[in-house]
């Protein structure tokens, strides 16, 4: 009797560990968000480390990256579609809707984040964890960052219909430093030294730290209804990208490439958004950007478990 009870307890513990492991990304995102709201004191010392953390995430995406593979795929349909969604379809479709429910600095924050380049870290991480094509995602990351100094200020000026100024030179320097640091580290570490599981664990933990620092360092002095509207826009961006990805799948595109389009056409870069937001506005702008980013991460992390079994060879 005692042996059977002990065996049942062991099975339940093993099952619980499996559930926690499979949902760790969602748990980390939610936990980091709650920690940032309730215990924000440690976020200030983390702020100077954010570029290094983003560079660390880029390292996990660049590690084992093949330049030859990227050269072969740089003009493929998933890359072109992802960039078109990222800088044209998503911001142009969603900003007018956002302007109906929002105004002032919180709306400006939504515009800034909608015009931002692809999130180098989370887009690659969610693509990898879901079984997508990380080579294509990396190509989109690099292309979007190269286009950001022109595309981001243009979208802000055009859609906001204002004379908001964004320093392209500062944006280039910031992006170049982060990408080069992550790429250099990936080049310096010998291939095969770090396992894929270790990369995934590090990535999820780092995303949690970034979310905590962003939430804890923001002044969330806005109404709950406004934050809900920002969250709805963030969900809308993923929904639009999902619709495009499904359309490509229905037309015969491989499922791993469709997953790549999903995450490479919607995930917005928080660090770049916050940098620009601090230039064009105040704390409410940053709060809007943070809320958008957190909702995107929560939705994306919940999608990972459903998507990772849809690609052959993944479970």
Tab-separated table of C-alpha atoms in Angstrom:
chain	number	residue	atom	x	y	z
A	1	UNK	CA	0.000	0.000	0.000
A	2	UNK	CA	2.734	2.413	1.041
A	3	UNK	CA	4.746	1.469	-2.038
A	4	UNK	CA	1.793	2.175	-4.333
A	5	UNK	CA	1.147	5.523	-2.653
A	6	UNK	CA	4.789	6.502	-2.989
A	7	UNK	CA	4.793	5.500	-6.659
A	8	UNK	CA	1.666	7.598	-7.265
A	9	UNK	CA	3.255	10.610	-5.569
A	10	UNK	CA	6.386	10.220	-7.691
A	11	UNK	CA	4.284	10.054	-10.864
A	12	UNK	CA	2.362	13.183	-9.892
A	13	UNK	CA	5.580	15.062	-9.124
A	14	UNK	CA	7.073	14.005	-12.455
A	15	UNK	CA	3.904	15.112	-14.258
A	16	UNK	CA	3.968	18.461	-12.461
A	17	UNK	CA	7.606	18.981	-13.393
A	18	UNK	CA	6.747	18.259	-17.029
A	19	UNK	CA	3.894	20.780	-17.002
A	20	UNK	CA	6.040	23.455	-15.358
A	21	UNK	CA	8.869	22.798	-17.798
A	22	UNK	CA	6.583	23.018	-20.826
A	23	UNK	CA	4.999	26.240	-19.591
A	24	UNK	CA	8.139	27.822	-18.130
A	25	UNK	CA	8.189	30.640	-20.676
A	26	UNK	CA	4.672	31.742	-19.792
A	27	UNK	CA	5.360	31.376	-16.065
A	28	UNK	CA	8.557	33.430	-16.320
A	29	UNK	CA	6.833	36.197	-18.271
A	30	UNK	CA	3.921	36.434	-15.837
A	31	UNK	CA	6.196	36.204	-12.804
A	32	UNK	CA	8.547	38.895	-14.109
A	33	UNK	CA	5.621	41.199	-14.825
A	34	UNK	CA	4.139	40.783	-11.355
A	35	UNK	CA	7.573	41.239	-9.748
A	36	UNK	CA	8.133	44.441	-11.699
A	37	UNK	CA	4.825	45.857	-10.467
A	38	UNK	CA	5.075	44.746	-6.837
A	39	UNK	CA	8.847	44.910	-6.177
A	40	UNK	CA	10.330	47.433	-8.618
A	41	UNK	CA	13.287	48.475	-6.435
A	42	UNK	CA	15.825	46.245	-8.201
A	43	UNK	CA	14.884	47.449	-11.671
A	44	UNK	CA	16.944	50.659	-11.475
A	45	UNK	CA	20.333	48.886	-11.150
A	46	UNK	CA	19.355	46.681	-14.095
A	47	UNK	CA	18.635	49.563	-16.487
A	48	UNK	CA	22.289	50.095	-17.543
A	49	UNK	CA	22.529	46.359	-18.234
A	50	UNK	CA	19.648	46.211	-20.721
A	51	UNK	CA	21.816	46.615	-23.862
A	52	UNK	CA	24.105	43.838	-22.625
A	53	UNK	CA	21.100	41.595	-21.930
A	54	UNK	CA	19.738	42.213	-25.421
A	55	UNK	CA	23.189	41.469	-26.837
A	56	UNK	CA	23.121	38.216	-24.868
A	57	UNK	CA	19.826	37.284	-26.479
A	58	UNK	CA	21.258	38.091	-29.892
A	59	UNK	CA	24.177	35.786	-29.065
A	60	UNK	CA	21.772	32.885	-28.529
A	61	UNK	CA	20.249	33.536	-31.939
A	62	UNK	CA	23.551	34.034	-33.772
A	63	UNK	CA	25.277	31.079	-32.109
A	64	UNK	CA	25.862	28.456	-34.786
A	65	UNK	CA	24.574	30.864	-37.439
A	66	UNK	CA	25.680	30.090	-40.979
A	67	UNK	CA	26.419	33.053	-43.244
A	68	UNK	CA	26.103	30.788	-46.290
A	69	UNK	CA	22.583	29.757	-45.257
A	70	UNK	CA	21.581	33.381	-44.740
A	71	UNK	CA	22.972	34.342	-48.149
A	72	UNK	CA	20.918	31.598	-49.790
A	73	UNK	CA	17.674	32.706	-48.107
A	74	UNK	CA	17.959	36.473	-47.774
A	75	UNK	CA	15.419	37.270	-50.521
A	76	UNK	CA	12.996	34.427	-49.780
A	77	UNK	CA	9.248	34.961	-49.487
A	78	UNK	CA	9.137	34.662	-45.647
A	79	UNK	CA	11.751	37.408	-45.287
A	80	UNK	CA	10.016	39.802	-47.699
A	81	UNK	CA	6.568	39.166	-46.190
A	82	UNK	CA	7.885	39.569	-42.634
A	83	UNK	CA	9.511	42.927	-43.401
A	84	UNK	CA	6.401	44.149	-45.241
A	85	UNK	CA	4.219	43.258	-42.244
A	86	UNK	CA	6.685	44.655	-39.735
A	87	UNK	CA	7.089	48.103	-41.279
A	88	UNK	CA	3.934	48.492	-43.376
A	89	UNK	CA	0.943	46.228	-42.811
A	90	UNK	CA	0.933	46.031	-38.990
A	91	UNK	CA	1.588	49.725	-38.151
A	92	UNK	CA	-0.586	51.137	-40.948
A	93	UNK	CA	-3.487	48.828	-40.092
A	94	UNK	CA	-3.364	49.150	-36.301
A	95	UNK	CA	-2.396	52.760	-35.599
A	96	UNK	CA	-5.667	54.266	-36.906
A	97	UNK	CA	-7.586	51.803	-34.705
A	98	UNK	CA	-5.431	52.685	-31.700
A	99	UNK	CA	-6.071	56.396	-32.259
A	100	UNK	CA	-9.811	55.809	-31.776
A	101	UNK	CA	-9.347	54.616	-28.184
A	102	UNK	CA	-6.111	56.375	-27.182
A	103	UNK	CA	-4.591	59.832	-27.325
A	104	UNK	CA	-1.627	61.873	-26.121
A	105	UNK	CA	1.557	60.245	-24.913
A	106	UNK	CA	0.095	56.764	-24.497
A	107	UNK	CA	-0.920	56.799	-28.176
A	108	UNK	CA	2.535	58.116	-29.085
A	109	UNK	CA	4.024	55.169	-27.212
A	110	UNK	CA	1.934	52.768	-29.294
A	111	UNK	CA	3.108	54.490	-32.472
A	112	UNK	CA	6.745	54.285	-31.412
A	113	UNK	CA	6.546	50.574	-30.673
A	114	UNK	CA	4.547	49.815	-33.833
A	115	UNK	CA	7.259	51.509	-35.915
A	116	UNK	CA	10.116	49.687	-34.150
A	117	UNK	CA	12.293	47.003	-35.762
A	118	UNK	CA	12.043	43.314	-34.998
A	119	UNK	CA	12.877	42.206	-31.461
A	120	UNK	CA	16.189	40.457	-32.022
A	121	UNK	CA	16.022	38.349	-28.894
A	122	UNK	CA	12.435	37.269	-28.418
A	123	UNK	CA	11.639	36.748	-32.110
A	124	UNK	CA	14.537	34.317	-32.470
A	125	UNK	CA	13.788	32.628	-29.161
A	126	UNK	CA	10.074	32.115	-29.777
A	127	UNK	CA	10.835	30.926	-33.337
A	128	UNK	CA	13.355	28.393	-32.055
A	129	UNK	CA	11.146	27.134	-29.238
A	130	UNK	CA	8.224	26.742	-31.660
A	131	UNK	CA	10.243	24.846	-34.248
A	132	UNK	CA	10.505	27.639	-36.819
A	133	UNK	CA	13.394	28.594	-39.091
A	134	UNK	CA	15.768	30.694	-36.982
A	135	UNK	CA	18.060	31.356	-39.949
A	136	UNK	CA	15.270	33.263	-41.677
A	137	UNK	CA	14.382	35.050	-38.447
A	138	UNK	CA	17.979	36.168	-38.031
A	139	UNK	CA	17.993	37.514	-41.589
A	140	UNK	CA	14.799	39.487	-40.863
A	141	UNK	CA	16.339	40.811	-37.627
A	142	UNK	CA	19.389	42.109	-39.455
A	143	UNK	CA	17.357	43.569	-42.317
A	144	UNK	CA	14.864	45.266	-39.994
A	145	UNK	CA	17.636	46.831	-37.951
A	146	UNK	CA	19.326	48.060	-41.096
A	147	UNK	CA	16.062	49.672	-42.212
A	148	UNK	CA	15.174	51.068	-38.764
A	149	UNK	CA	17.021	54.421	-39.009
A	150	UNK	CA	14.957	55.288	-42.078
A	151	UNK	CA	11.707	53.394	-41.476
A	152	UNK	CA	11.143	54.228	-37.814
A	153	UNK	CA	11.400	58.052	-38.016
A	154	UNK	CA	9.412	58.039	-41.277
A	155	UNK	CA	6.530	56.039	-39.802
A	156	UNK	CA	6.402	58.216	-36.683
A	157	UNK	CA	6.380	61.446	-38.693
A	158	UNK	CA	3.879	60.146	-41.252
A	159	UNK	CA	1.351	58.496	-38.948
A	160	UNK	CA	1.614	61.012	-36.109
A	161	UNK	CA	1.357	63.886	-38.604
A	162	UNK	CA	3.797	65.847	-36.470
A	163	UNK	CA	7.363	67.110	-36.452
A	164	UNK	CA	8.593	64.511	-33.973
A	165	UNK	CA	12.331	64.153	-34.431
A	166	UNK	CA	14.267	60.953	-33.935
A	167	UNK	CA	18.046	60.894	-34.148
A	168	UNK	CA	18.877	58.368	-36.851
A	169	UNK	CA	22.558	58.477	-35.955
A	170	UNK	CA	21.904	57.552	-32.325
A	171	UNK	CA	19.621	54.745	-33.445
A	172	UNK	CA	22.260	53.374	-35.823
A	173	UNK	CA	24.949	53.459	-33.137
A	174	UNK	CA	22.725	51.767	-30.538
A	175	UNK	CA	21.578	49.000	-32.862
A	176	UNK	CA	25.013	48.441	-34.354
A	177	UNK	CA	26.662	48.148	-30.940
A	178	UNK	CA	24.103	45.611	-29.690
A	179	UNK	CA	24.154	43.475	-32.833
A	180	UNK	CA	27.937	43.527	-33.172
A	181	UNK	CA	28.433	42.610	-29.520
A	182	UNK	CA	26.072	39.634	-29.748
A	183	UNK	CA	27.499	38.550	-33.074
A	184	UNK	CA	31.104	38.860	-31.902
A	185	UNK	CA	30.389	36.754	-28.827
A	186	UNK	CA	28.675	34.101	-30.951
A	187	UNK	CA	31.711	34.056	-33.257
A	188	UNK	CA	34.142	33.812	-30.344
A	189	UNK	CA	32.443	30.860	-28.626
A	190	UNK	CA	33.346	27.599	-30.400
A	191	UNK	CA	30.458	25.756	-32.019
A	192	UNK	CA	29.032	22.901	-29.955
A	193	UNK	CA	30.245	24.383	-26.670
A	194	UNK	CA	26.774	25.453	-25.573
A	195	UNK	CA	23.825	23.073	-25.903
A	196	UNK	CA	20.465	24.081	-27.352
A	197	UNK	CA	18.751	23.420	-24.008
A	198	UNK	CA	21.189	25.758	-22.269
A	199	UNK	CA	20.571	28.436	-24.901
A	200	UNK	CA	16.815	28.101	-24.432
A	201	UNK	CA	17.037	28.259	-20.631
A	202	UNK	CA	19.302	31.291	-20.746
A	203	UNK	CA	17.048	33.004	-23.271
A	204	UNK	CA	13.858	32.521	-21.266
A	205	UNK	CA	15.563	33.715	-18.077
A	206	UNK	CA	16.984	36.781	-19.815
A	207	UNK	CA	13.604	37.678	-21.293
A	208	UNK	CA	12.249	37.525	-17.751
A	209	UNK	CA	14.919	39.946	-16.536
A	210	UNK	CA	14.214	42.330	-19.420
A	211	UNK	CA	10.500	42.327	-18.659
A	212	UNK	CA	11.109	42.877	-14.946
A	213	UNK	CA	13.462	45.775	-15.622
A	214	UNK	CA	11.076	47.326	-18.133
A	215	UNK	CA	7.995	47.022	-15.922
A	216	UNK	CA	9.765	48.033	-12.722
A	217	UNK	CA	11.424	51.026	-14.353
A	218	UNK	CA	8.246	52.414	-15.921
A	219	UNK	CA	5.787	54.869	-14.438
A	220	UNK	CA	2.514	53.038	-14.930
A	221	UNK	CA	0.454	56.104	-13.994
A	222	UNK	CA	-2.204	55.459	-16.610
A	223	UNK	CA	-5.755	54.178	-16.441
A	224	UNK	CA	-6.404	50.451	-16.608
A	225	UNK	CA	-8.696	50.950	-19.589
A	226	UNK	CA	-5.874	52.637	-21.501
A	227	UNK	CA	-3.485	49.812	-20.725
A	228	UNK	CA	-6.153	47.346	-21.853
A	229	UNK	CA	-6.446	49.217	-25.159
A	230	UNK	CA	-2.660	49.083	-25.608
A	231	UNK	CA	-2.785	45.361	-24.873
A	232	UNK	CA	-5.511	44.913	-27.477
A	233	UNK	CA	-3.278	46.583	-30.086
A	234	UNK	CA	-0.411	44.255	-29.116
A	235	UNK	CA	-2.666	41.230	-29.497
A	236	UNK	CA	-3.907	42.626	-32.790
A	237	UNK	CA	-0.368	42.805	-34.141
A	238	UNK	CA	0.158	39.104	-33.462
A	239	UNK	CA	-3.293	38.239	-34.820
A	240	UNK	CA	-2.563	40.049	-38.098
A	241	UNK	CA	0.762	38.259	-38.440
A	242	UNK	CA	-0.915	34.936	-37.622
A	243	UNK	CA	-3.479	35.568	-40.360
A	244	UNK	CA	-0.709	36.274	-42.873
A	245	UNK	CA	1.209	33.169	-41.761
A	246	UNK	CA	-1.912	31.002	-42.060
A	247	UNK	CA	-2.584	32.388	-45.520
A	248	UNK	CA	0.925	31.386	-46.577
A	249	UNK	CA	0.425	27.931	-45.035
A	250	UNK	CA	-2.840	27.513	-46.952
A	251	UNK	CA	-0.931	28.321	-50.137
A	252	UNK	CA	1.557	25.532	-49.467
A	253	UNK	CA	4.409	27.170	-47.537
A	254	UNK	CA	6.260	24.908	-45.088
A	255	UNK	CA	4.989	25.059	-41.517
A	256	UNK	CA	8.366	26.027	-40.033
A	257	UNK	CA	8.631	28.978	-42.420
A	258	UNK	CA	5.076	30.040	-41.547
A	259	UNK	CA	5.992	30.003	-37.851
A	260	UNK	CA	8.954	32.178	-38.757
A	261	UNK	CA	6.660	34.695	-40.452
A	262	UNK	CA	4.397	34.743	-37.393
A	263	UNK	CA	7.147	35.815	-35.014
A	264	UNK	CA	9.272	37.756	-37.517
A	265	UNK	CA	6.504	40.104	-38.586
A	266	UNK	CA	4.998	41.127	-35.242
A	267	UNK	CA	7.487	41.056	-32.349
A	268	UNK	CA	8.606	44.613	-31.632
A	269	UNK	CA	11.952	45.599	-30.116
A	270	UNK	CA	11.465	46.978	-26.596
A	271	UNK	CA	14.951	48.378	-26.049
A	272	UNK	CA	14.866	50.408	-29.280
A	273	UNK	CA	11.298	51.522	-28.559
A	274	UNK	CA	12.177	52.697	-25.057
A	275	UNK	CA	15.236	54.520	-26.360
A	276	UNK	CA	13.166	56.399	-28.938
A	277	UNK	CA	10.254	56.854	-26.535
A	278	UNK	CA	12.501	58.569	-24.024
A	279	UNK	CA	13.509	61.052	-26.733
A	280	UNK	CA	10.029	61.917	-28.016
A	281	UNK	CA	8.054	61.768	-24.756
A	282	UNK	CA	7.951	61.019	-21.052
A	283	UNK	CA	7.079	58.251	-18.629
A	284	UNK	CA	3.637	57.615	-20.111
A	285	UNK	CA	5.210	56.859	-23.489
A	286	UNK	CA	7.517	54.297	-21.850
A	287	UNK	CA	4.603	52.832	-19.877
A	288	UNK	CA	2.672	52.328	-23.114
A	289	UNK	CA	5.663	50.644	-24.754
A	290	UNK	CA	6.164	48.384	-21.737
A	291	UNK	CA	2.516	47.320	-21.645
A	292	UNK	CA	2.623	46.516	-25.377
A	293	UNK	CA	5.795	44.462	-24.985
A	294	UNK	CA	4.566	42.498	-21.960
A	295	UNK	CA	1.292	41.554	-23.647
A	296	UNK	CA	3.158	40.436	-26.769
A	297	UNK	CA	5.477	38.278	-24.679
A	298	UNK	CA	2.614	36.705	-22.708
A	299	UNK	CA	0.677	35.880	-25.894
A	300	UNK	CA	3.787	34.608	-27.689
A	301	UNK	CA	4.890	32.416	-24.816
A	302	UNK	CA	1.440	30.847	-24.655
A	303	UNK	CA	1.630	30.116	-28.395
A	304	UNK	CA	4.947	28.288	-28.127
A	305	UNK	CA	3.527	25.135	-26.550
A	306	UNK	CA	0.833	24.866	-29.229
A	307	UNK	CA	3.201	25.461	-32.125
A	308	UNK	CA	6.202	23.348	-31.159
A	309	UNK	CA	4.342	20.108	-31.933
A	310	UNK	CA	3.155	21.292	-35.336
A	311	UNK	CA	6.549	20.963	-37.023
A	312	UNK	CA	7.864	17.523	-38.007
A	313	UNK	CA	10.597	16.403	-35.631
A	314	UNK	CA	9.376	18.560	-32.756
A	315	UNK	CA	7.387	17.412	-29.720
